Amino acid sequence: MKKWILLIALSVAALFEVQAQGGRGFWHQEWAVEQGDSIPLVHVLPVYVFSRPVDLRRYRRLVEAVKKVYPIAKIARAKMATMEEELCRLPTKKAQKEYIRQIYHEIKAEYTPVLKRMTRTQGRVLLKLIDRETEYTAYEVLKEFRGGFVAGFWQGISKIFGQDLKSQYDKEGEDRMIEQIVIYYEAGLLR
């Protein structure tokens, strides 16, 4: 009797282990039927191989940066959507300006401590991910909600520190590694 209970417990544990591993390591899976046979088409995620240790360190730094700032970029997208909805409902320009000023102070109070502790790499990745999530560059967001003078001022300050508020997200070009890390992050493949 004990052997049967042990055997059932092991098979249940193995079943959960198989289910936990399903979907890891590939993007998505499709099935094709050719001459009556089902053939799985698995789109495997690329694996980066680094020949120099310095490249591996840069990649790991990029992974850590994405893990830290991606949730902030998603929050920015949600806040931007609610802000645009509310601005459409407000009747006058004066009410809109007051609402923008109120949100600005809330965001400043909440995120200034977080942003002060960011590295330059994390700041650059945050600017890229804000563009990815909101489809607006950080410069466009500032210009829309705070005005052209304020946006130009902060663009100048960011240029002094080697950043660019007008940087756009290019998931097929220079930002393809960030895009891959975001896909891994959303799939839960990063620890």
Short mmCIF file of C-alpha atoms in Angstrom, two decimals:
data_model
loop_
_atom_site.label_atom_id
_atom_site.label_comp_id
_atom_site.label_asym_id
_atom_site.label_seq_id
_atom_site.Cartn_x
_atom_site.Cartn_y
_atom_site.Cartn_z
CA MET A 1 0.00 0.00 0.00
CA LYS A 2 2.84 2.37 0.90
CA LYS A 3 4.48 1.65 -2.47
CA TRP A 4 1.32 2.68 -4.33
CA ILE A 5 0.98 5.92 -2.36
CA LEU A 6 4.64 6.70 -2.99
CA LEU A 7 4.25 5.91 -6.69
CA ILE A 8 1.15 8.15 -6.98
CA ALA A 9 2.88 10.99 -5.10
CA LEU A 10 5.93 10.79 -7.37
CA SER A 11 3.84 10.74 -10.54
CA VAL A 12 1.80 13.76 -9.36
CA ALA A 13 5.02 15.63 -8.51
CA ALA A 14 6.46 14.75 -11.93
CA LEU A 15 3.26 15.94 -13.59
CA PHE A 16 3.51 19.33 -11.86
CA GLU A 17 7.19 19.57 -12.84
CA VAL A 18 6.33 18.94 -16.49
CA GLN A 19 3.60 21.58 -16.40
CA ALA A 20 5.95 24.08 -14.75
CA GLN A 21 8.50 23.67 -17.54
CA GLY A 22 6.02 24.04 -20.38
CA GLY A 23 6.51 27.20 -22.38
CA ARG A 24 9.96 28.05 -21.06
CA GLY A 25 12.63 28.71 -23.63
CA PHE A 26 10.42 29.37 -26.61
CA TRP A 27 8.40 32.32 -27.73
CA HIS A 28 5.28 30.57 -28.95
CA GLN A 29 4.37 27.29 -30.54
CA GLU A 30 2.25 26.62 -33.60
CA TRP A 31 1.12 23.45 -35.27
CA ALA A 32 1.16 22.67 -38.98
CA VAL A 33 -0.63 19.75 -40.60
CA GLU A 34 1.19 18.18 -43.54
CA GLN A 35 -0.22 15.07 -45.18
CA GLY A 36 -2.27 14.25 -42.11
CA ASP A 37 0.64 14.61 -39.65
CA SER A 38 0.76 17.30 -37.00
CA ILE A 39 4.14 18.98 -36.92
CA PRO A 40 5.05 21.41 -34.14
CA LEU A 41 6.59 24.70 -35.24
CA VAL A 42 8.51 26.14 -32.30
CA HIS A 43 9.86 29.68 -32.45
CA VAL A 44 12.96 29.51 -30.27
CA LEU A 45 14.17 32.65 -28.58
CA PRO A 46 17.70 33.69 -29.50
CA VAL A 47 20.48 33.05 -27.04
CA TYR A 48 23.27 35.57 -26.83
CA VAL A 49 26.83 34.25 -26.70
CA PHE A 50 29.56 36.63 -25.63
CA SER A 51 33.19 36.14 -26.54
CA ARG A 52 34.47 38.79 -24.13
CA PRO A 53 33.66 39.00 -20.42
CA VAL A 54 33.06 42.75 -20.72
CA ASP A 55 30.19 42.12 -23.15
CA LEU A 56 28.60 39.67 -20.72
CA ARG A 57 28.86 42.26 -17.92
CA ARG A 58 27.20 44.89 -20.14
CA TYR A 59 24.41 42.47 -20.98
CA ARG A 60 23.86 41.63 -17.31
CA ARG A 61 23.82 45.35 -16.47
CA LEU A 62 21.21 45.84 -19.19
CA VAL A 63 19.11 42.99 -17.81
CA GLU A 64 19.22 44.49 -14.32
CA ALA A 65 18.30 47.90 -15.72
CA VAL A 66 15.29 46.50 -17.61
CA LYS A 67 14.13 44.58 -14.55
CA LYS A 68 14.25 47.76 -12.47
CA VAL A 69 12.70 50.27 -14.89
CA TYR A 70 10.20 48.21 -16.93
CA PRO A 71 7.54 48.30 -14.18
CA ILE A 72 7.97 52.09 -14.01
CA ALA A 73 7.45 52.35 -17.79
CA LYS A 74 4.25 50.28 -17.52
CA ILE A 75 3.00 52.57 -14.75
CA ALA A 76 3.84 55.55 -16.96
CA ARG A 77 1.69 54.07 -19.74
CA ALA A 78 -1.26 53.59 -17.38
CA LYS A 79 -0.93 57.07 -15.89
CA MET A 80 -0.67 58.60 -19.35
CA ALA A 81 -3.85 56.85 -20.49
CA THR A 82 -5.84 57.97 -17.45
CA MET A 83 -4.43 61.47 -17.75
CA GLU A 84 -5.45 61.76 -21.40
CA GLU A 85 -8.96 60.52 -20.54
CA GLU A 86 -9.32 63.04 -17.74
CA LEU A 87 -7.97 65.90 -19.87
CA CYS A 88 -10.59 65.17 -22.53
CA ARG A 89 -13.33 65.43 -19.89
CA LEU A 90 -12.19 68.73 -18.40
CA PRO A 91 -14.05 71.67 -19.95
CA THR A 92 -11.53 74.53 -19.82
CA LYS A 93 -7.83 75.04 -20.45
CA LYS A 94 -7.47 76.40 -16.91
CA ALA A 95 -8.91 73.20 -15.42
CA GLN A 96 -6.63 71.12 -17.64
CA LYS A 97 -3.54 73.07 -16.55
CA GLU A 98 -4.50 72.71 -12.90
CA TYR A 99 -5.02 68.96 -13.36
CA ILE A 100 -1.62 68.61 -15.10
CA ARG A 101 0.05 70.58 -12.30
CA GLN A 102 -1.59 68.34 -9.68
CA ILE A 103 -0.49 65.12 -11.44
CA TYR A 104 3.00 66.55 -11.94
CA HIS A 105 3.40 67.15 -8.20
CA GLU A 106 2.05 63.67 -7.38
CA ILE A 107 4.45 61.99 -9.80
CA LYS A 108 7.36 64.13 -8.61
CA ALA A 109 6.70 63.28 -4.95
CA GLU A 110 6.32 59.57 -5.68
CA TYR A 111 9.15 58.94 -8.16
CA THR A 112 11.89 61.46 -7.32
CA PRO A 113 13.48 59.16 -4.70
CA VAL A 114 13.42 56.25 -7.15
CA LEU A 115 14.84 58.25 -10.05
CA LYS A 116 17.61 59.75 -7.94
CA ARG A 117 19.00 56.27 -7.24
CA MET A 118 19.07 55.25 -10.90
CA THR A 119 22.26 54.81 -12.87
CA ARG A 120 22.78 56.37 -16.28
CA THR A 121 22.17 53.03 -17.96
CA GLN A 122 18.88 52.64 -16.10
CA GLY A 123 17.88 56.18 -17.06
CA ARG A 124 18.66 55.55 -20.73
CA VAL A 125 16.69 52.29 -20.67
CA LEU A 126 13.79 54.03 -18.92
CA LEU A 127 13.63 56.66 -21.67
CA LYS A 128 13.59 53.92 -24.31
CA LEU A 129 10.93 51.89 -22.51
CA ILE A 130 8.72 54.92 -21.97
CA ASP A 131 8.80 55.43 -25.73
CA ARG A 132 8.05 51.72 -26.22
CA GLU A 133 5.10 51.71 -23.85
CA THR A 134 3.51 55.11 -24.54
CA GLU A 135 4.58 55.55 -28.19
CA TYR A 136 5.78 59.04 -27.26
CA THR A 137 9.36 60.04 -26.52
CA ALA A 138 10.02 61.58 -23.12
CA TYR A 139 10.55 64.92 -24.88
CA GLU A 140 7.12 64.71 -26.53
CA VAL A 141 5.49 63.87 -23.20
CA LEU A 142 7.14 66.86 -21.54
CA LYS A 143 6.26 69.14 -24.42
CA GLU A 144 2.63 68.01 -24.42
CA PHE A 145 2.02 68.31 -20.70
CA ARG A 146 4.53 70.89 -19.46
CA GLY A 147 5.22 73.04 -22.54
CA GLY A 148 7.97 73.53 -25.09
CA PHE A 149 10.23 75.65 -22.88
CA VAL A 150 10.31 73.09 -20.06
CA ALA A 151 10.87 70.25 -22.55
CA GLY A 152 13.74 72.16 -24.18
CA PHE A 153 15.28 72.92 -20.78
CA TRP A 154 15.25 69.28 -19.70
CA GLN A 155 16.51 68.15 -23.10
CA GLY A 156 19.51 70.47 -22.63
CA ILE A 157 20.14 69.15 -19.12
CA SER A 158 19.90 65.55 -20.34
CA LYS A 159 22.38 66.26 -23.17
CA ILE A 160 24.88 67.56 -20.59
CA PHE A 161 24.70 64.20 -18.83
CA GLY A 162 24.94 62.16 -22.02
CA GLN A 163 21.26 61.27 -22.39
CA ASP A 164 18.66 62.21 -25.00
CA LEU A 165 14.98 62.74 -24.23
CA LYS A 166 14.20 62.50 -27.94
CA SER A 167 15.65 58.98 -28.26
CA GLN A 168 13.17 56.68 -29.95
CA TYR A 169 12.74 52.97 -29.37
CA ASP A 170 13.84 50.83 -32.31
CA LYS A 171 12.99 47.21 -31.52
CA GLU A 172 14.41 45.93 -34.80
CA GLY A 173 17.60 48.00 -34.68
CA GLU A 174 19.75 49.18 -31.81
CA ASP A 175 17.20 48.25 -29.12
CA ARG A 176 16.61 44.65 -30.17
CA MET A 177 18.50 43.36 -27.13
CA ILE A 178 16.28 45.43 -24.81
CA GLU A 179 13.23 44.09 -26.65
CA GLN A 180 14.44 40.52 -26.13
CA ILE A 181 15.03 41.16 -22.43
CA VAL A 182 11.52 42.64 -22.12
CA ILE A 183 10.06 39.52 -23.77
CA TYR A 184 11.99 37.33 -21.32
CA TYR A 185 10.80 39.52 -18.43
CA GLU A 186 7.14 39.36 -19.47
CA ALA A 187 7.40 35.58 -19.89
CA GLY A 188 8.84 35.23 -16.39
CA LEU A 189 12.15 33.83 -17.62
CA LEU A 190 14.29 36.31 -15.68
CA ARG A 191 15.02 35.89 -12.01
#
